[in-house]
Every structure is written in structure tokens, then in C-alpha cells.
Amino acid sequence: MIQDQTIIELRPRGRGFHLVTDDVMSQAPDLTSCQAGLLHLFLQHTSASLVISENADPDVRGDLERHFNVMVPENQSYYEHVTEGPDDMPAHIKNVLIGPSLILPVTEGRLALGTWQGICLCEHRDQAGGRRIVATLQGQ
């Protein structure tokens, strides 16, 4: 049985859906000895999210960002949590809608992602700091 856990540090990024597969995998637990298992990624923040999305065409990530900005607009009169800026409460709502974690299959020492799938950090703040992900590998 394999069990390993590490903290992944992502550099600060502006608002948007960012492909971070390479950044995550360069710091994640070593998958090469895992024949079958799961890699759990948990983002330790409430104003960003993780998602699996298109990894080839950046227009998809731009469209997702624009859609979520329409779906969860800033400066709504019913927001009470406004002290951290107009992008903060919408960022929390987007985090709840999208989610802070992913569970990814590991097969024969690598992530079993589809050809066009990648790990994306959904940064919901205009000017966020770095982000931390707890990466836990379990398998055989």
C-alpha cells in the first residue's frame, strides 16, 4: 500500500482559469510506483477552485471565466460581505459552486487523464496570493 502526502505551492496568478497540470505534477507525490490508486488534490483556499478542463484550447478557459463572471456578478446589493473588495464575495460563491478538490485516478504510474484534460486552477480574485494544494496519493 502506498500513502504519501505533500504540499504543492502555486505562484500567484490573476483572475482566470489557469492550466496548472505541469506545476502540480512537478511537486506532487511520486506516482511512478503506483499501479492503481487515487491522487486527491485539496486547495486550501476559499476564493479559488480546482477543476478538470480542456487543456489544448485556451479559449475554453476564457469562456469559462466569462460565464462564471456573468453567473456570479460583482457589486450586488444583497452581498453583505464586502469589506475585502467587490471580487471577494463572488469568489467565495464560485468556490462553493466549482469546489476546492479533485480526485484523480492513477494507473500504471501516471494520471489517467483523457487526451484533452488538464488540471486548472480557477482563480476568482483579481489579485490573489500564491495558492497551496494538499496532494495525497493512495494506492498500490
Short mmCIF file of N, CA, C and O in Angstrom, two decimals:
data_model
loop_
_atom_site.label_atom_id
_atom_site.label_comp_id
_atom_site.label_asym_id
_atom_site.label_seq_id
_atom_site.Cartn_x
_atom_site.Cartn_y
_atom_site.Cartn_z
N MET A 1 0.85 -1.19 0.00
CA MET A 1 0.00 0.00 0.00
C MET A 1 0.89 1.24 0.00
O MET A 1 1.84 1.34 0.76
N ILE A 2 0.55 2.19 -0.86
CA ILE A 2 1.26 3.47 -0.95
C ILE A 2 0.39 4.55 -0.35
O ILE A 2 -0.80 4.67 -0.68
N GLN A 3 0.99 5.35 0.54
CA GLN A 3 0.34 6.55 1.05
C GLN A 3 1.41 7.62 1.15
O GLN A 3 2.44 7.40 1.79
N ASP A 4 1.14 8.75 0.51
CA ASP A 4 2.11 9.84 0.52
C ASP A 4 1.34 11.15 0.43
O ASP A 4 0.28 11.22 -0.20
N GLN A 5 1.88 12.17 1.08
CA GLN A 5 1.21 13.47 1.06
C GLN A 5 2.25 14.57 0.99
O GLN A 5 3.30 14.49 1.64
N THR A 6 1.95 15.60 0.22
CA THR A 6 2.84 16.74 0.11
C THR A 6 2.03 18.01 -0.11
O THR A 6 0.85 17.95 -0.47
N ILE A 7 2.66 19.14 0.12
CA ILE A 7 2.04 20.44 -0.13
C ILE A 7 2.60 20.98 -1.44
O ILE A 7 3.82 21.03 -1.63
N ILE A 8 1.72 21.38 -2.32
CA ILE A 8 2.09 21.98 -3.60
C ILE A 8 1.89 23.48 -3.49
O ILE A 8 0.83 23.94 -3.06
N GLU A 9 2.90 24.24 -3.86
CA GLU A 9 2.83 25.70 -3.82
C GLU A 9 2.69 26.22 -5.25
O GLU A 9 3.55 25.94 -6.10
N LEU A 10 1.63 26.97 -5.51
CA LEU A 10 1.43 27.58 -6.83
C LEU A 10 1.70 29.07 -6.73
O LEU A 10 1.29 29.72 -5.76
N ARG A 11 2.37 29.59 -7.72
CA ARG A 11 2.69 31.03 -7.73
C ARG A 11 1.41 31.85 -7.89
O ARG A 11 0.40 31.34 -8.40
N PRO A 12 1.44 33.12 -7.48
CA PRO A 12 0.25 33.97 -7.65
C PRO A 12 -0.11 34.12 -9.13
O PRO A 12 0.76 34.21 -10.00
N ARG A 13 -1.40 34.15 -9.39
CA ARG A 13 -1.93 34.35 -10.74
C ARG A 13 -3.10 35.32 -10.65
O ARG A 13 -3.76 35.41 -9.63
N GLY A 14 -3.37 36.00 -11.75
CA GLY A 14 -4.54 36.88 -11.81
C GLY A 14 -5.81 36.07 -12.00
O GLY A 14 -5.78 34.84 -12.14
N ARG A 15 -6.91 36.76 -12.02
CA ARG A 15 -8.20 36.10 -12.18
C ARG A 15 -8.23 35.33 -13.50
O ARG A 15 -7.74 35.78 -14.52
N GLY A 16 -8.83 34.14 -13.44
CA GLY A 16 -8.98 33.33 -14.65
C GLY A 16 -8.84 31.84 -14.35
O GLY A 16 -8.59 31.44 -13.22
N PHE A 17 -9.02 31.05 -15.39
CA PHE A 17 -8.87 29.60 -15.32
C PHE A 17 -7.49 29.27 -15.89
O PHE A 17 -7.24 29.51 -17.08
N HIS A 18 -6.59 28.77 -15.05
CA HIS A 18 -5.19 28.57 -15.43
C HIS A 18 -4.83 27.09 -15.47
O HIS A 18 -5.07 26.38 -14.48
N LEU A 19 -4.25 26.65 -16.55
CA LEU A 19 -3.80 25.27 -16.67
C LEU A 19 -2.56 25.10 -15.79
O LEU A 19 -1.54 25.77 -15.99
N VAL A 20 -2.63 24.21 -14.79
CA VAL A 20 -1.54 24.04 -13.83
C VAL A 20 -1.09 22.58 -13.71
O VAL A 20 -0.41 22.22 -12.75
N THR A 21 -1.44 21.76 -14.68
CA THR A 21 -1.10 20.34 -14.61
C THR A 21 0.40 20.14 -14.37
O THR A 21 0.79 19.38 -13.47
N ASP A 22 1.24 20.79 -15.15
CA ASP A 22 2.69 20.61 -15.00
C ASP A 22 3.19 21.11 -13.65
O ASP A 22 4.03 20.45 -13.02
N ASP A 23 2.67 22.25 -13.20
CA ASP A 23 3.07 22.77 -11.88
C ASP A 23 2.70 21.80 -10.77
O ASP A 23 3.48 21.56 -9.85
N VAL A 24 1.49 21.25 -10.85
CA VAL A 24 1.03 20.31 -9.83
C VAL A 24 1.87 19.04 -9.87
O VAL A 24 2.37 18.56 -8.84
N MET A 25 2.04 18.47 -11.05
CA MET A 25 2.73 17.18 -11.14
C MET A 25 4.22 17.29 -10.81
O MET A 25 4.81 16.32 -10.34
N SER A 26 4.82 18.44 -10.99
CA SER A 26 6.24 18.58 -10.65
C SER A 26 6.46 18.59 -9.14
O SER A 26 7.57 18.34 -8.67
N GLN A 27 5.40 18.85 -8.36
CA GLN A 27 5.52 18.88 -6.90
C GLN A 27 4.72 17.78 -6.20
O GLN A 27 4.83 17.62 -4.99
N ALA A 28 3.90 17.06 -6.95
CA ALA A 28 3.04 16.04 -6.36
C ALA A 28 3.86 14.83 -5.90
O ALA A 28 5.01 14.66 -6.30
N PRO A 29 3.26 13.98 -5.06
CA PRO A 29 3.95 12.73 -4.70
C PRO A 29 4.32 11.95 -5.96
O PRO A 29 3.63 12.04 -6.98
N ASP A 30 5.39 11.18 -5.87
CA ASP A 30 5.86 10.37 -7.00
C ASP A 30 4.84 9.28 -7.32
O ASP A 30 4.55 8.42 -6.49
N LEU A 31 4.30 9.31 -8.53
CA LEU A 31 3.28 8.36 -8.94
C LEU A 31 3.86 7.08 -9.56
O LEU A 31 3.14 6.10 -9.74
N THR A 32 5.14 7.09 -9.90
CA THR A 32 5.69 6.03 -10.75
C THR A 32 5.57 4.63 -10.16
O THR A 32 5.47 3.66 -10.91
N SER A 33 5.55 4.49 -8.85
CA SER A 33 5.45 3.15 -8.26
C SER A 33 4.00 2.76 -7.95
O SER A 33 3.75 1.68 -7.42
N CYS A 34 3.05 3.60 -8.31
CA CYS A 34 1.64 3.32 -8.04
C CYS A 34 0.99 2.71 -9.29
O CYS A 34 0.84 3.38 -10.30
N GLN A 35 0.62 1.46 -9.19
CA GLN A 35 -0.03 0.79 -10.32
C GLN A 35 -1.51 1.15 -10.44
O GLN A 35 -2.04 1.27 -11.54
N ALA A 36 -2.18 1.30 -9.32
CA ALA A 36 -3.59 1.68 -9.30
C ALA A 36 -3.85 2.47 -8.02
O ALA A 36 -3.53 2.00 -6.93
N GLY A 37 -4.42 3.66 -8.16
CA GLY A 37 -4.67 4.46 -6.98
C GLY A 37 -5.39 5.74 -7.30
O GLY A 37 -5.93 5.92 -8.40
N LEU A 38 -5.38 6.62 -6.31
CA LEU A 38 -6.05 7.91 -6.43
C LEU A 38 -5.13 9.01 -5.92
O LEU A 38 -4.45 8.85 -4.90
N LEU A 39 -5.13 10.12 -6.64
CA LEU A 39 -4.45 11.33 -6.19
C LEU A 39 -5.54 12.34 -5.84
O LEU A 39 -6.33 12.74 -6.70
N HIS A 40 -5.59 12.70 -4.56
CA HIS A 40 -6.56 13.68 -4.08
C HIS A 40 -5.85 15.02 -3.98
O HIS A 40 -4.78 15.12 -3.38
N LEU A 41 -6.43 16.05 -4.58
CA LEU A 41 -5.89 17.41 -4.53
C LEU A 41 -6.89 18.30 -3.81
O LEU A 41 -8.07 18.37 -4.21
N PHE A 42 -6.45 18.95 -2.73
CA PHE A 42 -7.32 19.81 -1.95
C PHE A 42 -6.70 21.21 -1.86
O PHE A 42 -5.62 21.39 -1.30
N LEU A 43 -7.39 22.18 -2.42
CA LEU A 43 -6.95 23.58 -2.41
C LEU A 43 -7.32 24.21 -1.08
O LEU A 43 -8.50 24.22 -0.70
N GLN A 44 -6.33 24.76 -0.37
CA GLN A 44 -6.56 25.30 0.97
C GLN A 44 -6.99 26.76 0.95
O GLN A 44 -6.47 27.58 1.71
N HIS A 45 -7.94 27.08 0.11
CA HIS A 45 -8.40 28.46 -0.02
C HIS A 45 -9.89 28.49 -0.32
O HIS A 45 -10.43 27.53 -0.87
N THR A 46 -10.54 29.62 -0.01
CA THR A 46 -11.99 29.74 -0.22
C THR A 46 -12.35 30.72 -1.33
O THR A 46 -13.52 31.00 -1.55
N SER A 47 -11.36 31.23 -2.05
CA SER A 47 -11.66 32.15 -3.15
C SER A 47 -11.02 31.70 -4.46
O SER A 47 -10.79 32.50 -5.35
N ALA A 48 -10.75 30.42 -4.55
CA ALA A 48 -10.25 29.80 -5.79
C ALA A 48 -10.79 28.37 -5.81
O ALA A 48 -11.32 27.89 -4.81
N SER A 49 -10.66 27.70 -6.95
CA SER A 49 -11.20 26.35 -7.11
C SER A 49 -10.27 25.52 -7.98
O SER A 49 -9.36 26.05 -8.63
N LEU A 50 -10.54 24.22 -8.01
CA LEU A 50 -9.83 23.30 -8.90
C LEU A 50 -10.85 22.60 -9.79
O LEU A 50 -11.94 22.27 -9.35
N VAL A 51 -10.46 22.36 -11.04
CA VAL A 51 -11.35 21.70 -11.99
C VAL A 51 -10.51 20.97 -13.03
O VAL A 51 -9.36 21.33 -13.28
N ILE A 52 -11.09 19.93 -13.61
CA ILE A 52 -10.51 19.30 -14.79
C ILE A 52 -11.19 19.93 -16.00
O ILE A 52 -12.43 20.00 -16.05
N SER A 53 -10.40 20.40 -16.96
CA SER A 53 -10.99 21.04 -18.12
C SER A 53 -10.10 20.82 -19.34
O SER A 53 -9.05 20.17 -19.26
N GLU A 54 -10.53 21.38 -20.45
CA GLU A 54 -9.82 21.36 -21.72
C GLU A 54 -8.39 21.87 -21.52
O GLU A 54 -8.16 22.90 -20.90
N ASN A 55 -7.41 21.14 -22.06
CA ASN A 55 -6.01 21.55 -21.89
C ASN A 55 -5.37 22.07 -23.17
O ASN A 55 -4.22 22.48 -23.16
N ALA A 56 -6.09 22.04 -24.30
CA ALA A 56 -5.47 22.41 -25.57
C ALA A 56 -5.85 23.82 -26.02
O ALA A 56 -4.98 24.60 -26.40
N ASP A 57 -7.11 24.16 -25.99
CA ASP A 57 -7.57 25.45 -26.50
C ASP A 57 -7.83 26.42 -25.35
O ASP A 57 -8.80 26.24 -24.60
N PRO A 58 -7.02 27.46 -25.20
CA PRO A 58 -7.20 28.41 -24.10
C PRO A 58 -8.52 29.17 -24.19
O PRO A 58 -8.97 29.75 -23.19
N ASP A 59 -9.18 29.17 -25.36
CA ASP A 59 -10.48 29.84 -25.47
C ASP A 59 -11.50 29.21 -24.52
O ASP A 59 -12.40 29.90 -24.03
N VAL A 60 -11.39 27.91 -24.28
CA VAL A 60 -12.32 27.24 -23.37
C VAL A 60 -12.19 27.84 -21.97
O VAL A 60 -13.19 28.16 -21.32
N ARG A 61 -10.96 28.02 -21.50
CA ARG A 61 -10.76 28.59 -20.17
C ARG A 61 -11.26 30.03 -20.10
O ARG A 61 -11.83 30.46 -19.10
N GLY A 62 -11.07 30.78 -21.17
CA GLY A 62 -11.60 32.15 -21.22
C GLY A 62 -13.11 32.18 -21.20
O GLY A 62 -13.73 33.01 -20.51
N ASP A 63 -13.74 31.27 -21.96
CA ASP A 63 -15.20 31.19 -21.96
C ASP A 63 -15.74 30.81 -20.59
O ASP A 63 -16.76 31.34 -20.15
N LEU A 64 -15.06 29.87 -19.91
CA LEU A 64 -15.49 29.50 -18.56
C LEU A 64 -15.41 30.70 -17.62
O LEU A 64 -16.35 30.95 -16.84
N GLU A 65 -14.32 31.44 -17.69
CA GLU A 65 -14.17 32.62 -16.84
C GLU A 65 -15.29 33.63 -17.11
O GLU A 65 -15.93 34.14 -16.17
N ARG A 66 -15.56 33.92 -18.36
CA ARG A 66 -16.61 34.88 -18.70
C ARG A 66 -17.98 34.37 -18.24
O ARG A 66 -18.79 35.15 -17.73
N HIS A 67 -18.24 33.09 -18.40
CA HIS A 67 -19.53 32.53 -17.98
C HIS A 67 -19.72 32.68 -16.47
O HIS A 67 -20.79 33.12 -16.01
N PHE A 68 -18.71 32.33 -15.70
CA PHE A 68 -18.85 32.43 -14.25
C PHE A 68 -18.96 33.88 -13.79
O PHE A 68 -19.63 34.17 -12.80
N ASN A 69 -18.34 34.82 -14.51
CA ASN A 69 -18.49 36.23 -14.15
C ASN A 69 -19.90 36.74 -14.41
O ASN A 69 -20.38 37.62 -13.69
N VAL A 70 -20.57 36.19 -15.43
CA VAL A 70 -21.97 36.55 -15.67
C VAL A 70 -22.86 35.86 -14.65
O VAL A 70 -23.79 36.45 -14.09
N MET A 71 -22.58 34.60 -14.39
CA MET A 71 -23.38 33.81 -13.47
C MET A 71 -23.30 34.33 -12.03
O MET A 71 -24.30 34.30 -11.29
N VAL A 72 -22.13 34.82 -11.63
CA VAL A 72 -21.91 35.33 -10.27
C VAL A 72 -21.29 36.73 -10.39
O VAL A 72 -20.07 36.89 -10.31
N PRO A 73 -22.12 37.74 -10.58
CA PRO A 73 -21.61 39.09 -10.80
C PRO A 73 -21.10 39.76 -9.52
O PRO A 73 -21.49 39.38 -8.41
N GLU A 74 -20.27 40.76 -9.71
CA GLU A 74 -19.79 41.58 -8.59
C GLU A 74 -20.81 42.67 -8.27
O GLU A 74 -21.74 42.91 -9.02
N ASN A 75 -20.58 43.34 -7.14
CA ASN A 75 -21.32 44.54 -6.74
C ASN A 75 -22.83 44.35 -6.66
O ASN A 75 -23.59 45.21 -7.06
N GLN A 76 -23.24 43.23 -6.10
CA GLN A 76 -24.67 43.01 -5.92
C GLN A 76 -25.12 43.60 -4.59
O GLN A 76 -24.44 43.45 -3.58
N SER A 77 -26.26 44.24 -4.60
CA SER A 77 -26.74 44.95 -3.40
C SER A 77 -27.03 44.00 -2.24
O SER A 77 -27.02 44.41 -1.08
N TYR A 78 -27.26 42.75 -2.54
CA TYR A 78 -27.58 41.79 -1.47
C TYR A 78 -26.34 41.18 -0.82
O TYR A 78 -26.45 40.45 0.15
N TYR A 79 -25.13 41.45 -1.33
CA TYR A 79 -23.92 40.95 -0.68
C TYR A 79 -23.67 41.75 0.60
O TYR A 79 -23.61 42.98 0.57
N GLU A 80 -23.48 41.06 1.70
CA GLU A 80 -23.12 41.71 2.96
C GLU A 80 -21.63 41.69 3.19
O GLU A 80 -21.08 42.58 3.82
N HIS A 81 -20.95 40.65 2.73
CA HIS A 81 -19.50 40.51 2.90
C HIS A 81 -18.81 41.30 1.79
O HIS A 81 -18.57 40.80 0.71
N VAL A 82 -18.52 42.58 2.07
CA VAL A 82 -17.97 43.46 1.04
C VAL A 82 -16.66 44.14 1.46
O VAL A 82 -16.08 44.89 0.67
N THR A 83 -16.17 43.87 2.67
CA THR A 83 -15.01 44.60 3.19
C THR A 83 -13.70 44.25 2.47
O THR A 83 -12.76 45.02 2.54
N GLU A 84 -13.64 43.11 1.79
CA GLU A 84 -12.39 42.71 1.12
C GLU A 84 -12.40 43.01 -0.38
O GLU A 84 -11.55 42.53 -1.11
N GLY A 85 -13.36 43.80 -0.83
CA GLY A 85 -13.40 44.20 -2.23
C GLY A 85 -14.54 43.56 -3.00
O GLY A 85 -15.12 42.56 -2.56
N PRO A 86 -14.86 44.12 -4.15
CA PRO A 86 -16.02 43.66 -4.92
C PRO A 86 -15.85 42.26 -5.53
O PRO A 86 -16.84 41.62 -5.88
N ASP A 87 -14.62 41.78 -5.62
CA ASP A 87 -14.41 40.44 -6.20
C ASP A 87 -14.41 39.34 -5.15
O ASP A 87 -14.44 38.16 -5.49
N ASP A 88 -14.43 39.69 -3.86
CA ASP A 88 -14.26 38.67 -2.81
C ASP A 88 -15.50 37.79 -2.61
O ASP A 88 -15.38 36.56 -2.63
N MET A 89 -16.67 38.36 -2.41
CA MET A 89 -17.85 37.52 -2.19
C MET A 89 -18.16 36.68 -3.42
O MET A 89 -18.43 35.48 -3.29
N PRO A 90 -18.10 37.23 -4.65
CA PRO A 90 -18.29 36.38 -5.82
C PRO A 90 -17.25 35.25 -5.87
O PRO A 90 -17.57 34.13 -6.30
N ALA A 91 -16.04 35.50 -5.40
CA ALA A 91 -15.00 34.46 -5.38
C ALA A 91 -15.40 33.32 -4.46
O ALA A 91 -15.21 32.14 -4.78
N HIS A 92 -15.97 33.64 -3.30
CA HIS A 92 -16.42 32.60 -2.38
C HIS A 92 -17.57 31.79 -2.98
O HIS A 92 -17.61 30.57 -2.84
N ILE A 93 -18.49 32.47 -3.66
CA ILE A 93 -19.61 31.77 -4.29
C ILE A 93 -19.11 30.82 -5.38
O ILE A 93 -19.54 29.67 -5.46
N LYS A 94 -18.18 31.29 -6.20
CA LYS A 94 -17.62 30.45 -7.26
C LYS A 94 -16.90 29.24 -6.67
O LYS A 94 -16.99 28.13 -7.21
N ASN A 95 -16.20 29.44 -5.56
CA ASN A 95 -15.55 28.31 -4.89
C ASN A 95 -16.56 27.27 -4.45
O ASN A 95 -16.32 26.07 -4.60
N VAL A 96 -17.69 27.70 -3.93
CA VAL A 96 -18.72 26.77 -3.49
C VAL A 96 -19.31 26.04 -4.70
O VAL A 96 -19.56 24.83 -4.64
N LEU A 97 -19.52 26.73 -5.79
CA LEU A 97 -20.11 26.12 -6.99
C LEU A 97 -19.16 25.13 -7.67
O LEU A 97 -19.58 24.06 -8.10
N ILE A 98 -17.90 25.49 -7.78
CA ILE A 98 -16.93 24.66 -8.50
C ILE A 98 -16.27 23.64 -7.58
O ILE A 98 -16.14 22.47 -7.92
N GLY A 99 -15.84 24.08 -6.42
CA GLY A 99 -15.24 23.19 -5.43
C GLY A 99 -13.74 23.31 -5.30
O GLY A 99 -13.05 23.69 -6.23
N PRO A 100 -13.23 22.95 -4.11
CA PRO A 100 -11.80 23.08 -3.82
C PRO A 100 -10.98 21.82 -4.02
O PRO A 100 -9.80 21.81 -3.71
N SER A 101 -11.59 20.73 -4.53
CA SER A 101 -10.80 19.49 -4.59
C SER A 101 -11.12 18.65 -5.81
O SER A 101 -12.17 18.80 -6.44
N LEU A 102 -10.16 17.78 -6.12
CA LEU A 102 -10.28 16.82 -7.22
C LEU A 102 -9.79 15.46 -6.73
O LEU A 102 -8.85 15.38 -5.92
N ILE A 103 -10.39 14.40 -7.23
CA ILE A 103 -9.90 13.04 -7.01
C ILE A 103 -9.60 12.48 -8.40
O ILE A 103 -10.49 12.37 -9.24
N LEU A 104 -8.32 12.16 -8.63
CA LEU A 104 -7.87 11.75 -9.96
C LEU A 104 -7.35 10.32 -9.93
O LEU A 104 -6.57 9.95 -9.04
N PRO A 105 -7.72 9.51 -10.92
CA PRO A 105 -7.23 8.13 -10.96
C PRO A 105 -5.76 8.08 -11.39
O PRO A 105 -5.32 8.86 -12.24
N VAL A 106 -5.04 7.17 -10.77
CA VAL A 106 -3.65 6.89 -11.14
C VAL A 106 -3.60 5.47 -11.67
O VAL A 106 -4.07 4.53 -11.01
N THR A 107 -3.06 5.30 -12.86
CA THR A 107 -2.96 3.99 -13.50
C THR A 107 -1.55 3.80 -14.04
O THR A 107 -1.05 4.65 -14.78
N GLU A 108 -0.92 2.70 -13.63
CA GLU A 108 0.43 2.37 -14.10
C GLU A 108 1.40 3.55 -13.98
O GLU A 108 2.13 3.88 -14.91
N GLY A 109 1.38 4.21 -12.83
CA GLY A 109 2.35 5.25 -12.52
C GLY A 109 2.10 6.61 -13.11
O GLY A 109 2.97 7.48 -13.05
N ARG A 110 0.90 6.85 -13.66
CA ARG A 110 0.61 8.19 -14.20
C ARG A 110 -0.87 8.52 -14.00
O ARG A 110 -1.69 7.64 -13.82
N LEU A 111 -1.15 9.81 -14.08
CA LEU A 111 -2.54 10.22 -14.01
C LEU A 111 -3.29 9.66 -15.20
O LEU A 111 -2.79 9.68 -16.33
N ALA A 112 -4.48 9.17 -14.99
CA ALA A 112 -5.30 8.60 -16.06
C ALA A 112 -6.26 9.67 -16.60
O ALA A 112 -7.47 9.49 -16.64
N LEU A 113 -5.68 10.79 -17.02
CA LEU A 113 -6.48 11.86 -17.61
C LEU A 113 -6.72 11.56 -19.08
O LEU A 113 -5.91 10.90 -19.74
N GLY A 114 -7.82 12.08 -19.61
CA GLY A 114 -8.08 11.97 -21.03
C GLY A 114 -7.12 12.84 -21.83
O GLY A 114 -6.46 13.74 -21.29
N THR A 115 -7.06 12.62 -23.11
CA THR A 115 -6.13 13.33 -24.00
C THR A 115 -6.22 14.84 -23.86
O THR A 115 -5.21 15.53 -23.84
N TRP A 116 -7.42 15.37 -23.76
CA TRP A 116 -7.61 16.82 -23.75
C TRP A 116 -7.93 17.35 -22.36
O TRP A 116 -8.46 18.45 -22.23
N GLN A 117 -7.61 16.61 -21.33
CA GLN A 117 -7.91 17.04 -19.97
C GLN A 117 -6.67 17.55 -19.25
O GLN A 117 -5.58 16.98 -19.41
N GLY A 118 -6.86 18.60 -18.46
CA GLY A 118 -5.79 19.13 -17.64
C GLY A 118 -6.35 19.66 -16.33
O GLY A 118 -7.56 19.89 -16.20
N ILE A 119 -5.47 19.84 -15.37
CA ILE A 119 -5.84 20.39 -14.07
C ILE A 119 -5.79 21.91 -14.18
O ILE A 119 -4.78 22.48 -14.60
N CYS A 120 -6.89 22.55 -13.80
CA CYS A 120 -6.95 24.01 -13.84
C CYS A 120 -7.18 24.59 -12.45
O CYS A 120 -8.02 24.09 -11.70
N LEU A 121 -6.42 25.64 -12.16
CA LEU A 121 -6.69 26.48 -11.00
C LEU A 121 -7.65 27.56 -11.48
O LEU A 121 -7.35 28.28 -12.44
N CYS A 122 -8.78 27.66 -10.83
CA CYS A 122 -9.74 28.71 -11.13
C CYS A 122 -9.51 29.82 -10.11
O CYS A 122 -9.91 29.68 -8.95
N GLU A 123 -8.82 30.85 -10.52
CA GLU A 123 -8.52 31.95 -9.61
C GLU A 123 -9.65 32.97 -9.72
O GLU A 123 -9.89 33.52 -10.80
N HIS A 124 -10.34 33.19 -8.62
CA HIS A 124 -11.52 34.04 -8.64
C HIS A 124 -11.27 35.46 -8.14
O HIS A 124 -12.17 36.29 -8.20
N ARG A 125 -10.07 35.74 -7.65
CA ARG A 125 -9.73 37.09 -7.18
C ARG A 125 -8.91 37.80 -8.24
O ARG A 125 -8.15 37.19 -9.00
N ASP A 126 -9.03 39.13 -8.28
CA ASP A 126 -8.25 39.91 -9.24
C ASP A 126 -6.76 39.83 -8.94
O ASP A 126 -5.95 39.69 -9.85
N GLN A 127 -6.41 39.94 -7.67
CA GLN A 127 -5.00 39.91 -7.26
C GLN A 127 -4.84 39.00 -6.05
O GLN A 127 -4.81 39.46 -4.92
N ALA A 128 -4.71 37.74 -6.33
CA ALA A 128 -4.55 36.76 -5.25
C ALA A 128 -3.09 36.50 -4.96
O ALA A 128 -2.22 36.79 -5.79
N GLY A 129 -2.85 35.93 -3.82
CA GLY A 129 -1.50 35.48 -3.49
C GLY A 129 -1.28 34.08 -4.05
O GLY A 129 -2.08 33.56 -4.83
N GLY A 130 -0.18 33.48 -3.64
CA GLY A 130 0.08 32.10 -4.04
C GLY A 130 -0.98 31.17 -3.45
O GLY A 130 -1.65 31.52 -2.48
N ARG A 131 -1.12 30.02 -4.03
CA ARG A 131 -2.12 29.05 -3.58
C ARG A 131 -1.44 27.76 -3.16
O ARG A 131 -0.41 27.38 -3.73
N ARG A 132 -2.02 27.09 -2.16
CA ARG A 132 -1.48 25.83 -1.63
C ARG A 132 -2.48 24.70 -1.87
O ARG A 132 -3.67 24.86 -1.63
N ILE A 133 -1.93 23.58 -2.31
CA ILE A 133 -2.74 22.38 -2.53
C ILE A 133 -2.14 21.25 -1.72
O ILE A 133 -0.93 21.00 -1.79
N VAL A 134 -2.97 20.56 -0.93
CA VAL A 134 -2.53 19.33 -0.27
C VAL A 134 -2.77 18.19 -1.26
O VAL A 134 -3.90 17.99 -1.71
N ALA A 135 -1.71 17.48 -1.61
CA ALA A 135 -1.79 16.37 -2.56
C ALA A 135 -1.55 15.06 -1.80
O ALA A 135 -0.50 14.88 -1.17
N THR A 136 -2.55 14.18 -1.85
CA THR A 136 -2.47 12.91 -1.14
C THR A 136 -2.60 11.77 -2.15
O THR A 136 -3.60 11.69 -2.86
N LEU A 137 -1.61 10.90 -2.18
CA LEU A 137 -1.62 9.73 -3.06
C LEU A 137 -1.90 8.49 -2.22
O LEU A 137 -1.28 8.27 -1.19
N GLN A 138 -2.87 7.69 -2.67
CA GLN A 138 -3.16 6.39 -2.05
C GLN A 138 -3.32 5.38 -3.15
O GLN A 138 -3.96 5.65 -4.17
N GLY A 139 -2.70 4.23 -2.97
CA GLY A 139 -2.83 3.20 -4.00
C GLY A 139 -1.93 2.02 -3.73
O GLY A 139 -1.41 1.83 -2.64
N GLN A 140 -1.75 1.21 -4.79
CA GLN A 140 -0.91 0.02 -4.70
C GLN A 140 0.13 0.03 -5.81
O GLN A 140 -0.07 0.53 -6.86
#
